[in-house]
Amino acid sequence: MPHKLTNLRDPVPADIDIAQSATPLPISSLAASIGLEPGELVLYGENKAKVSLAVRDRLEDQARGKYVVVTAITPTKFGEGKTTTTVGLSQAIGAHLGRRVFTCVRQPSQGPTFGIKGGAAGGGYSQIIPMEDFNLHLTGDIHAISAANNLLAAAIDTRMFHEQSFSDKGLFNRLCPKGKDKKRRFAPIMLRRLKKLGITETDPDALTKEQRRAFARLDIDPATITWRRVVDVSDRYLREITIGKGPAEKGRTRETGFDIAVASEIMAVLALTTSLADMRERLGRMVIGSSRAGEPITADDLGVGGALTVLMKDAIMPTLMQTLEGTPAFVHAGPFANIAHGNSSIVADQIALKLVGPEGVVVTEAGFGADIGMEKFFNIKCRVSGLVPNCVVMVATARALKSHAQPAPEGQPDARAQLELLRDGCSNLRAQIRNARAFGVPVVVCINHFSGDAPEELALIREQAIAAGAEDAVVCTHWAKGGAGAVALAEAVVAACDKPSHFRFLYPLEMGIAEKIETIATRMYGAAGIALSDKAKEQIERYTRQGFAGLPICMAKTHLSLSHDPALKGAPGDFVVPVREIRASAGAGFLYPLLGTMSTMPGLPTRPGYYNIDLDLETGKITGLS
């Protein structure tokens, strides 16, 4: 039930004012209009609902629609309107071109929402509504992830505590206590560990002394533990902490820390899983560290994989919402692109592609610049899903491109005209178009119009984009005009989707770990090479020995530069990427190197966004959310 906006205001009001003035369609009516059945919905009030994965099975024989990913040049710290473009493009396709369309985006973290960037529902007249629900809590998925992540963290430390406290016999007897009938029994999850150890006996009393020890004593090496606790707040003082300071822990302290919740591997698992059964297996095989003998220790070894699945069983369903112009949207998963893979869920895309049918379009978004979110979309997400993208939309702004101009020599004023700065900064646009074309997919550039952009600046960006190999480059005003401001972009995208897509991965999985890292660094970032720390070299050797060398790579790096250094703008060259450590996300199915000084817990600025956020006690409405 798409509808064109008719009450546009100039100047454009604040995002929250626009969102709160809209009247959303009842979510059950929207669901019925796109082909969902009542039994496939779990309602969360009148404006949002979770959608059962059963709809994907019901539509198994339905042909899929076109698949479009929205990415961007290297952004400024405030972003260049990528989500706004994703929503505006969808509104243009659905409400103005009359095609079936679906938007698939991530759920935002409360860290940026209360910090520097604000929410992520889009902006202006291209938003997903209700934007307050979208940006705060939604249907509780991030809370479920935090609970599951921290349950696993607690399981790690309590297991080490008890292994240090008891003999082999005492430990085994407590893990397998006698029941009322005086018999010992393994919990079902314990059979997974027995199988891993090659033990076929399922009667606890029949195990040998050596088998009991192997089963009960994980002997985790604290120096190898990579699992950290999480909280969905940007809290820099939790980056490094000491745990075990209480008297009951008997001096058994350990150095660890917190990550932002969306950096949890469980979030990555949610985004990359394909079914409830698949999620159970992925959660169970997550590796938290190694034993002193060098064997990987998993969540199932700790006995907690089933409990994690219980906490996550509802989170696997995508949340159905809508845009301001009544086109449907799935909001699901929310991994950051600079410290995770930065894409919404596979199951949301799969369901949406079936619902729109062969003439429809699904528009999804990959986080930050093309060198980060788009690269991971192709090399990780598409590798798991088997879905083939038809078009890349590259968002660019004159503001950001000027920031990529090479600075004047130190101590000298920069006398260049704005057009000269822009031309210099277009090196970043050319590099990111080249990155997208490396995967064999047509590229359309969205020139996101900001007030104050000169016509000759917009013309220059278009000229540079076409010369770099883009199929088209279109000036868009969807922030101010909604879908009407992105009609030309929609037409260009539809045309590009009808062209052949010669999609290919950047590297084969059989390539070695270091070689895959270097391929991404040199081909995506323009680096001269990589420099592995001693710790990274040791981890590569360990992961190769443990059988993880065939996993894809998920680089954790700054989003403010093509390089690892946020100060290097434009399209830098002749730099070496330092790889300080590599962590294994075996459940999600990738390895992630940490480049430079990249942190997995953001900090808050001097004046965070929470200064503006409050509740109107008379109306009950949230104010100041952006």
XYZ file of C-alpha atoms in Angstrom:
626
model
C 0.000 0.000 0.000
C 2.635 2.558 -0.995
C 1.574 6.196 -1.139
C 3.355 9.358 -2.307
C 4.020 12.071 0.253
C 1.905 15.163 -0.270
C 2.625 17.276 2.801
C 6.306 18.076 2.304
C 7.508 21.112 4.245
C 10.306 23.553 3.478
C 12.470 23.953 5.451
C 12.527 20.277 6.298
C 11.546 19.696 9.964
C 13.564 17.609 12.387
C 13.562 13.888 11.672
C 11.579 13.023 14.779
C 8.953 15.669 14.018
C 8.448 14.220 10.533
C 8.250 10.697 11.874
C 5.810 11.562 14.660
C 3.530 13.461 12.277
C 3.135 10.389 10.062
C 0.347 7.862 10.522
C 1.742 4.364 9.974
C -0.388 1.743 8.287
C -1.496 -0.972 10.728
C 1.277 -3.537 10.445
C -1.222 -6.368 9.944
C -2.690 -4.513 6.934
C 0.746 -3.885 5.477
C 1.637 -7.545 5.979
C -1.502 -8.705 4.185
C -0.817 -6.363 1.256
C 2.621 -7.880 0.640
C 1.452 -11.487 0.844
C 2.105 -12.464 4.464
C -0.448 -14.630 6.244
C -1.700 -13.885 9.795
C -0.079 -17.008 11.213
C 3.297 -15.837 9.959
C 3.255 -12.714 12.155
C 4.128 -12.170 15.796
C 2.714 -8.741 16.560
C 4.596 -6.229 18.723
C 1.865 -3.640 19.008
C 0.201 -1.986 15.995
C 3.306 -0.795 14.135
C 5.777 -3.681 14.069
C 5.792 -7.437 13.963
C 8.252 -10.290 13.762
C 7.918 -12.538 10.725
C 8.250 -16.303 10.927
C 10.824 -18.013 8.752
C 8.014 -20.364 7.696
C 7.038 -17.861 4.995
C 10.312 -18.616 3.205
C 9.386 -22.289 3.044
C 5.855 -21.477 1.832
C 7.285 -19.379 -1.009
C 10.056 -21.830 -1.881
C 8.971 -22.047 -5.542
C 8.569 -18.282 -5.966
C 11.192 -16.646 -8.193
C 13.393 -14.077 -6.468
C 13.505 -10.355 -7.191
C 16.471 -8.129 -8.025
C 19.062 -7.639 -5.277
C 20.589 -4.179 -4.721
C 23.211 -3.219 -2.114
C 23.729 0.412 -1.081
C 27.252 1.430 -0.098
C 29.254 4.651 -0.087
C 32.523 6.426 -0.514
C 34.673 6.721 2.618
C 32.377 8.816 4.849
C 32.920 11.623 7.305
C 32.230 10.802 10.963
C 28.625 11.990 10.496
C 27.887 9.707 7.531
C 26.754 10.639 4.027
C 23.104 9.576 4.119
C 23.456 5.928 3.131
C 20.417 4.729 5.091
C 18.464 7.785 3.933
C 19.343 6.824 0.356
C 18.376 3.190 0.957
C 14.947 4.276 2.183
C 14.483 7.024 -0.415
C 15.377 4.642 -3.232
C 12.906 2.065 -1.930
C 10.169 4.697 -1.692
C 10.881 5.783 -5.265
C 10.724 2.211 -6.573
C 7.548 1.334 -4.667
C 5.474 4.514 -4.448
C 6.583 6.199 -7.693
C 7.613 3.451 -10.151
C 4.910 1.081 -8.911
C 7.198 -1.915 -8.479
C 7.152 -4.288 -5.525
C 10.009 -3.366 -3.227
C 11.454 -4.267 0.154
C 13.996 -2.436 2.293
C 16.337 -4.560 4.451
C 18.401 -2.661 7.014
C 20.160 -3.202 10.330
C 18.875 -2.377 13.791
C 20.958 0.495 15.216
C 23.021 0.253 18.366
C 22.170 2.533 21.274
C 25.863 3.451 21.414
C 25.790 5.817 18.405
C 22.134 6.719 19.035
C 23.061 8.311 22.368
C 26.546 9.226 21.201
C 27.785 11.104 18.161
C 25.869 9.797 15.149
C 22.278 9.563 16.303
C 19.809 6.938 15.102
C 19.826 5.055 11.841
C 16.233 5.090 10.601
C 17.113 7.314 7.653
C 16.359 11.006 7.701
C 14.140 13.808 6.465
C 11.352 12.451 4.273
C 13.130 9.118 3.742
C 12.707 7.273 7.031
C 11.531 4.024 8.526
C 8.802 4.533 11.099
C 8.120 4.581 13.979
C 11.659 5.948 14.272
C 11.607 5.901 18.090
C 10.903 2.154 18.083
C 13.474 1.605 15.352
C 16.254 3.336 17.309
C 15.376 2.208 20.839
C 14.838 -1.415 21.914
C 12.690 -2.360 18.869
C 11.737 -6.007 19.565
C 14.588 -6.714 21.959
C 17.043 -8.505 19.666
C 20.120 -6.615 20.906
C 19.097 -7.258 24.499
C 18.852 -10.986 23.711
C 22.316 -10.881 22.151
C 23.758 -9.118 25.198
C 22.173 -11.671 27.542
C 23.458 -14.617 25.512
C 26.935 -13.152 25.084
C 27.333 -12.453 28.792
C 25.960 -15.857 29.775
C 28.774 -17.408 27.749
C 31.303 -15.052 29.368
C 30.072 -16.117 32.806
C 30.299 -19.773 31.783
C 33.967 -19.350 30.817
C 35.069 -17.842 34.099
C 32.965 -20.072 36.324
C 34.337 -23.153 34.542
C 37.919 -22.035 35.083
C 37.136 -21.294 38.741
C 35.691 -24.743 39.392
C 38.427 -26.541 37.477
C 40.961 -24.812 39.717
C 38.932 -25.699 42.815
C 38.374 -29.445 42.398
C 40.251 -32.630 41.608
C 39.454 -34.539 38.420
C 37.148 -36.845 40.359
C 35.399 -34.027 42.200
C 34.909 -32.048 39.002
C 33.459 -35.018 37.107
C 31.104 -35.900 39.950
C 29.748 -32.359 40.081
C 29.282 -32.197 36.317
C 27.492 -35.573 36.355
C 25.823 -35.854 39.781
C 23.869 -38.911 40.784
C 20.122 -38.673 40.419
C 17.492 -39.871 42.829
C 17.955 -43.366 41.398
C 21.695 -43.161 42.254
C 22.616 -43.172 38.547
C 24.729 -40.593 36.739
C 23.576 -39.264 33.368
C 25.079 -36.967 30.769
C 23.026 -33.942 29.796
C 22.232 -34.117 26.062
C 24.703 -31.314 25.269
C 27.481 -33.287 26.976
C 27.173 -35.933 24.276
C 28.499 -33.353 21.816
C 31.727 -33.058 23.804
C 32.028 -36.843 24.090
C 31.691 -37.130 20.317
C 34.321 -34.418 19.811
C 36.688 -36.409 22.043
C 35.954 -39.631 20.160
C 34.318 -41.240 23.195
C 31.442 -43.523 22.199
C 30.439 -44.595 25.712
C 27.349 -42.715 26.986
C 27.203 -44.134 30.530
C 29.172 -41.794 32.840
C 30.082 -44.645 35.176
C 31.577 -46.634 32.281
C 34.192 -43.995 31.378
C 37.819 -44.660 32.243
C 39.734 -42.338 34.537
C 41.484 -40.765 31.540
C 38.197 -40.303 29.680
C 36.607 -38.644 32.703
C 39.485 -36.207 32.936
C 39.391 -35.396 29.203
C 35.642 -34.833 29.381
C 35.548 -32.736 32.548
C 38.728 -30.668 32.398
C 38.720 -28.120 29.566
C 42.009 -26.669 30.874
C 41.382 -23.292 29.224
C 44.514 -21.214 28.682
C 43.538 -17.730 29.969
C 46.038 -16.082 27.607
C 44.086 -17.344 24.585
C 40.590 -16.231 25.636
C 39.108 -13.856 23.047
C 35.515 -13.814 24.351
C 34.626 -10.529 26.058
C 31.539 -9.184 27.757
C 29.298 -6.686 25.952
C 27.026 -3.741 26.666
C 25.088 -1.649 24.141
C 26.538 1.638 25.371
C 29.666 3.444 24.217
C 31.605 3.120 27.467
C 35.342 3.678 26.971
C 36.171 2.822 30.608
C 35.095 -0.768 30.052
C 37.550 -1.379 27.204
C 40.023 -3.023 29.590
C 38.999 -4.340 33.031
C 40.167 -6.724 35.751
C 37.662 -9.352 36.895
C 37.709 -11.697 39.864
C 38.450 -9.033 42.490
C 35.790 -10.292 44.922
C 36.928 -12.244 47.991
C 34.995 -15.368 46.956
C 37.135 -15.641 43.801
C 40.222 -16.221 45.984
C 42.541 -13.929 44.067
C 41.901 -15.536 40.679
C 41.832 -12.321 38.691
C 41.985 -11.964 34.923
C 42.380 -9.069 32.508
C 39.534 -8.782 29.990
C 37.159 -6.105 28.713
C 33.857 -5.145 27.142
C 32.890 -4.710 23.498
C 29.863 -2.840 22.191
C 26.977 -5.357 21.999
C 26.702 -5.237 18.221
C 30.352 -6.388 17.959
C 29.453 -9.685 19.640
C 29.973 -12.757 17.517
C 26.402 -13.680 18.412
C 25.238 -10.638 16.437
C 27.299 -11.826 13.473
C 25.792 -15.307 13.871
C 22.280 -13.832 13.837
C 23.018 -11.922 10.634
C 24.607 -14.876 8.825
C 22.423 -17.748 9.985
C 19.974 -19.392 7.592
C 17.685 -21.311 9.981
C 17.061 -22.057 13.644
C 18.956 -25.347 13.317
C 21.845 -23.560 11.616
C 21.895 -20.939 14.382
C 22.031 -23.677 17.048
C 25.087 -25.213 15.386
C 26.803 -21.851 14.878
C 26.256 -20.807 18.500
C 27.556 -24.138 19.736
C 30.765 -24.025 17.710
C 31.755 -20.481 18.694
C 35.361 -20.628 19.920
C 36.213 -18.715 23.109
C 39.887 -19.642 23.304
C 42.129 -22.679 23.422
C 43.166 -25.289 25.952
C 46.759 -25.388 27.159
C 47.205 -28.259 24.715
C 46.172 -25.957 21.871
C 42.693 -27.357 21.224
C 39.847 -24.893 20.475
C 37.264 -24.573 23.257
C 33.683 -24.004 22.115
C 30.396 -22.908 23.667
C 29.193 -26.510 23.425
C 32.300 -27.674 25.314
C 31.165 -25.327 28.080
C 27.663 -26.806 27.911
C 25.952 -23.527 27.066
C 25.138 -23.739 23.320
C 21.553 -24.846 23.887
C 20.887 -22.125 26.442
C 22.231 -19.502 24.025
C 19.804 -20.745 21.380
C 16.894 -20.455 23.814
C 17.793 -16.826 24.463
C 18.029 -16.181 20.705
C 15.032 -18.177 19.434
C 12.802 -15.135 18.848
C 15.602 -12.874 17.657
C 16.045 -14.986 14.519
C 12.774 -13.599 13.116
C 13.153 -10.294 11.202
C 11.059 -7.324 12.307
C 8.592 -5.900 9.787
C 8.228 -2.105 9.702
C 7.487 0.487 6.998
C 8.801 3.639 5.369
C 7.095 7.032 5.416
C 5.585 6.184 2.012
C 4.210 2.821 3.135
C 6.742 0.498 1.514
C 7.689 -2.529 3.645
C 10.987 -2.832 5.506
C 12.735 -5.585 7.408
C 14.911 -4.480 10.314
C 17.152 -7.296 11.450
C 20.580 -7.710 13.054
C 22.986 -4.849 13.533
C 26.687 -5.638 13.302
C 29.022 -2.648 12.879
C 30.975 -2.701 9.613
C 34.227 -1.402 11.060
C 34.432 -4.079 13.788
C 32.115 -6.772 12.360
C 30.676 -7.551 8.905
C 28.197 -4.687 8.905
C 25.198 -6.174 7.109
C 21.618 -7.026 7.961
C 20.475 -10.627 8.028
C 20.457 -13.241 5.315
C 17.025 -14.538 6.362
C 15.476 -11.068 5.961
C 16.913 -10.775 2.446
C 15.777 -14.287 1.533
C 12.195 -13.667 2.670
C 12.054 -10.227 1.052
C 13.366 -11.516 -2.301
C 10.588 -14.122 -2.352
C 7.867 -11.663 -1.339
C 8.680 -9.116 -4.071
C 8.799 -11.746 -6.809
C 10.769 -11.639 -10.087
C 9.738 -8.082 -11.064
C 10.427 -6.643 -7.634
C 13.523 -5.196 -5.992
C 15.110 -5.710 -2.570
C 17.323 -2.847 -1.405
C 19.733 -3.619 1.404
C 22.555 -1.599 2.926
C 26.162 -2.397 3.801
C 27.775 -0.342 6.558
C 30.289 2.484 6.068
C 32.358 2.702 2.854
C 32.617 0.188 0.030
C 36.035 -0.970 1.253
C 34.420 -2.212 4.479
C 30.700 -3.100 4.461
C 30.376 -3.803 0.736
C 33.529 -5.935 0.641
C 32.176 -8.002 3.547
C 28.708 -8.152 1.964
C 30.231 -9.790 -1.105
C 32.979 -11.939 0.413
C 31.154 -13.080 3.561
C 27.383 -12.577 3.342
C 26.887 -13.538 -0.316
C 29.248 -16.486 0.122
C 26.990 -17.876 2.878
C 23.622 -16.971 1.338
C 24.370 -17.914 -2.259
C 22.464 -14.813 -3.362
C 23.850 -12.918 -6.359
C 23.647 -9.099 -6.281
C 22.431 -7.222 -9.375
C 23.561 -3.670 -8.654
C 25.675 -1.541 -6.305
C 24.483 1.956 -5.361
C 27.412 4.150 -4.325
C 26.440 7.171 -2.190
C 28.683 10.234 -2.491
C 28.477 13.827 -1.296
C 30.419 16.918 -2.274
C 31.066 17.575 1.427
C 32.777 14.236 1.998
C 34.732 14.310 -1.251
C 36.179 17.718 -0.394
C 37.341 16.265 2.927
C 39.360 13.739 0.931
C 41.416 16.395 -0.850
C 45.087 16.181 0.039
C 45.929 18.874 2.621
C 48.145 21.815 1.746
C 51.772 21.574 2.908
C 52.135 22.224 6.637
C 52.265 25.920 7.442
C 50.858 27.000 4.084
C 47.297 28.266 3.514
C 45.076 26.258 1.186
C 44.099 28.699 -1.541
C 42.405 26.134 -3.766
C 38.896 26.825 -4.956
C 36.091 24.511 -3.828
C 35.958 22.881 -7.270
C 39.666 22.111 -7.114
C 39.287 20.554 -3.674
C 36.399 18.468 -4.956
C 38.308 17.278 -8.017
C 41.220 16.217 -5.790
C 38.901 14.442 -3.342
C 37.185 12.522 -6.146
C 40.160 10.135 -5.966
C 38.216 8.398 -3.193
C 35.107 8.066 -5.364
C 37.152 6.586 -8.197
C 38.806 4.108 -5.825
C 35.500 2.973 -4.329
C 33.878 2.537 -7.748
C 36.908 0.455 -8.713
C 36.381 -1.620 -5.554
C 32.756 -2.341 -6.455
C 33.575 -3.171 -10.073
C 36.219 -5.641 -8.874
C 33.299 -7.921 -7.945
C 31.769 -7.732 -11.429
C 28.581 -5.886 -10.405
C 27.169 -2.756 -12.164
C 27.554 0.470 -10.163
C 25.187 3.454 -9.981
C 26.319 6.545 -8.062
C 23.854 8.475 -5.913
C 25.032 12.076 -5.544
C 23.289 12.954 -2.306
C 22.390 16.646 -2.580
C 23.132 18.891 0.387
C 22.029 22.513 0.585
C 24.879 24.709 -0.591
C 26.144 22.250 -3.217
C 26.951 24.200 -6.380
C 25.608 22.861 -9.713
C 29.117 22.682 -11.161
C 30.218 20.590 -8.175
C 27.440 18.067 -8.765
C 28.279 17.989 -12.480
C 31.935 17.296 -11.670
C 31.043 14.367 -9.402
C 28.884 12.884 -12.146
C 31.662 13.330 -14.704
C 34.214 11.657 -12.428
C 31.847 8.775 -11.603
C 31.067 7.957 -15.228
C 34.753 8.157 -16.156
C 35.554 5.704 -13.329
C 33.127 3.129 -14.743
C 29.765 3.820 -13.114
C 26.708 2.974 -15.212
C 25.125 6.270 -14.175
C 25.420 9.013 -11.549
C 22.273 10.776 -10.379
C 21.711 13.813 -8.174
C 19.146 12.942 -5.489
C 16.984 15.030 -3.138
C 15.171 12.263 -1.262
C 15.982 13.778 2.165
C 13.898 16.839 1.269
C 11.402 15.259 -1.147
C 11.091 11.614 -0.165
C 10.741 9.073 -2.945
C 10.042 11.815 -5.482
C 13.619 13.011 -5.008
C 15.049 9.592 -5.944
C 12.955 8.652 -8.982
C 15.841 9.197 -11.416
C 18.053 7.057 -9.187
C 15.384 4.347 -9.091
C 15.161 4.333 -12.869
C 18.950 4.073 -13.180
C 19.053 1.220 -10.661
C 16.280 -0.718 -12.400
C 18.133 -0.305 -15.697
C 21.398 -1.477 -14.150
C 19.667 -4.517 -12.629
C 18.642 -5.611 -16.125
C 22.280 -5.704 -17.213
C 24.407 -8.822 -16.769
C 26.046 -9.238 -13.362
C 29.337 -11.113 -13.578
C 29.639 -11.500 -9.836
C 32.861 -12.975 -8.445
C 34.558 -13.179 -5.060
C 37.769 -11.309 -4.329
C 39.646 -14.399 -3.131
C 39.192 -18.183 -2.878
C 38.740 -19.663 0.577
C 41.622 -22.050 -0.090
C 44.057 -19.130 0.006
C 46.118 -18.882 3.218
C 45.048 -16.576 6.048
C 47.852 -14.055 5.557
C 47.364 -14.098 1.792
C 43.644 -13.344 2.120
C 44.358 -10.448 4.470
C 46.959 -9.080 2.065
C 44.605 -9.439 -0.918
C 41.970 -7.294 0.791
C 44.566 -4.744 1.927
C 46.162 -4.341 -1.473
C 43.121 -4.625 -3.753
C 40.514 -2.833 -1.617
C 42.589 -0.339 0.366
C 45.427 0.276 -2.105
C 48.078 -0.792 0.431
C 51.588 -1.832 -0.501
C 51.343 -4.796 1.871
C 50.688 -5.914 5.452
C 52.825 -6.179 8.593
C 51.857 -8.999 10.966
C 52.639 -8.639 14.651
C 54.212 -11.582 16.440
C 50.868 -12.198 18.116
C 49.078 -12.251 14.739
C 51.660 -14.689 13.344
C 51.164 -16.993 16.320
C 47.380 -16.809 15.901
C 47.619 -17.608 12.179
C 49.679 -20.681 13.009
C 47.189 -21.736 15.699
C 44.070 -21.188 13.586
C 45.617 -23.005 10.646
C 46.456 -25.955 12.902
C 42.920 -25.909 14.356
C 41.314 -26.064 10.898
C 40.082 -22.469 10.538
C 42.321 -21.383 7.652
C 39.510 -21.871 5.127
C 37.297 -19.167 6.647
C 36.764 -15.770 4.964
C 38.263 -12.624 6.444
C 36.380 -9.832 8.256
C 38.734 -6.869 8.676
C 38.270 -4.607 11.710
C 39.510 -1.179 10.686
C 38.687 2.516 10.713
C 35.801 3.609 8.517
C 37.276 7.092 8.037
C 39.976 6.106 5.556
C 40.658 3.556 2.845
C 43.690 2.704 4.968
C 44.025 1.671 8.624
C 44.841 5.285 9.573
C 41.886 7.730 9.767
C 44.226 10.603 8.923
C 45.012 9.215 5.447
C 42.331 10.670 3.172
C 41.508 10.341 -0.504
C 43.045 7.257 -2.090
C 46.338 6.798 -0.233
C 49.064 4.530 -1.548
C 52.442 3.208 -0.494
C 51.304 2.393 3.049
C 51.611 -0.857 4.987
C 48.661 -2.164 7.016
C 49.640 -3.291 10.540
C 47.751 -6.378 11.725
C 48.032 -6.395 15.518
C 45.943 -9.504 16.247
C 43.457 -11.916 14.689
C 40.399 -13.329 16.410
C 38.385 -16.350 15.340
C 34.621 -16.153 14.944
C 34.203 -19.836 14.151
C 30.463 -19.807 14.823
C 29.810 -16.859 12.547
C 32.282 -18.363 10.120
C 35.109 -15.865 9.676
C 38.422 -14.643 11.069
C 38.729 -10.984 11.963
C 42.052 -9.198 12.014
C 42.307 -6.000 14.071
C 44.163 -3.341 12.110
C 46.125 -0.493 13.670
C 44.544 0.883 16.828
C 41.007 -0.235 16.008
C 38.847 -0.549 19.152
C 35.817 -2.801 19.572
C 34.259 -0.416 22.125
C 33.511 3.140 20.919
C 33.795 6.124 23.237
C 31.470 9.076 23.770
C 32.262 12.626 22.599
C 32.311 15.641 24.923
C 28.720 16.458 24.033
C 26.908 13.189 23.344
C 23.498 13.022 21.690
C 21.828 12.138 24.968
C 21.910 15.834 25.918
C 19.045 16.376 23.445
C 16.899 13.338 24.261
C 14.030 13.581 26.737
C 10.397 12.677 27.257
C 7.518 15.130 26.965
C 5.651 14.261 30.156
C 2.366 15.714 28.898
C 2.198 13.892 25.558
C 4.436 10.910 26.334
C 6.413 11.586 23.149
C 10.181 11.243 22.893
C 11.944 14.474 21.963
C 15.421 15.221 20.601
C 16.067 11.835 18.995
C 17.817 12.225 15.641
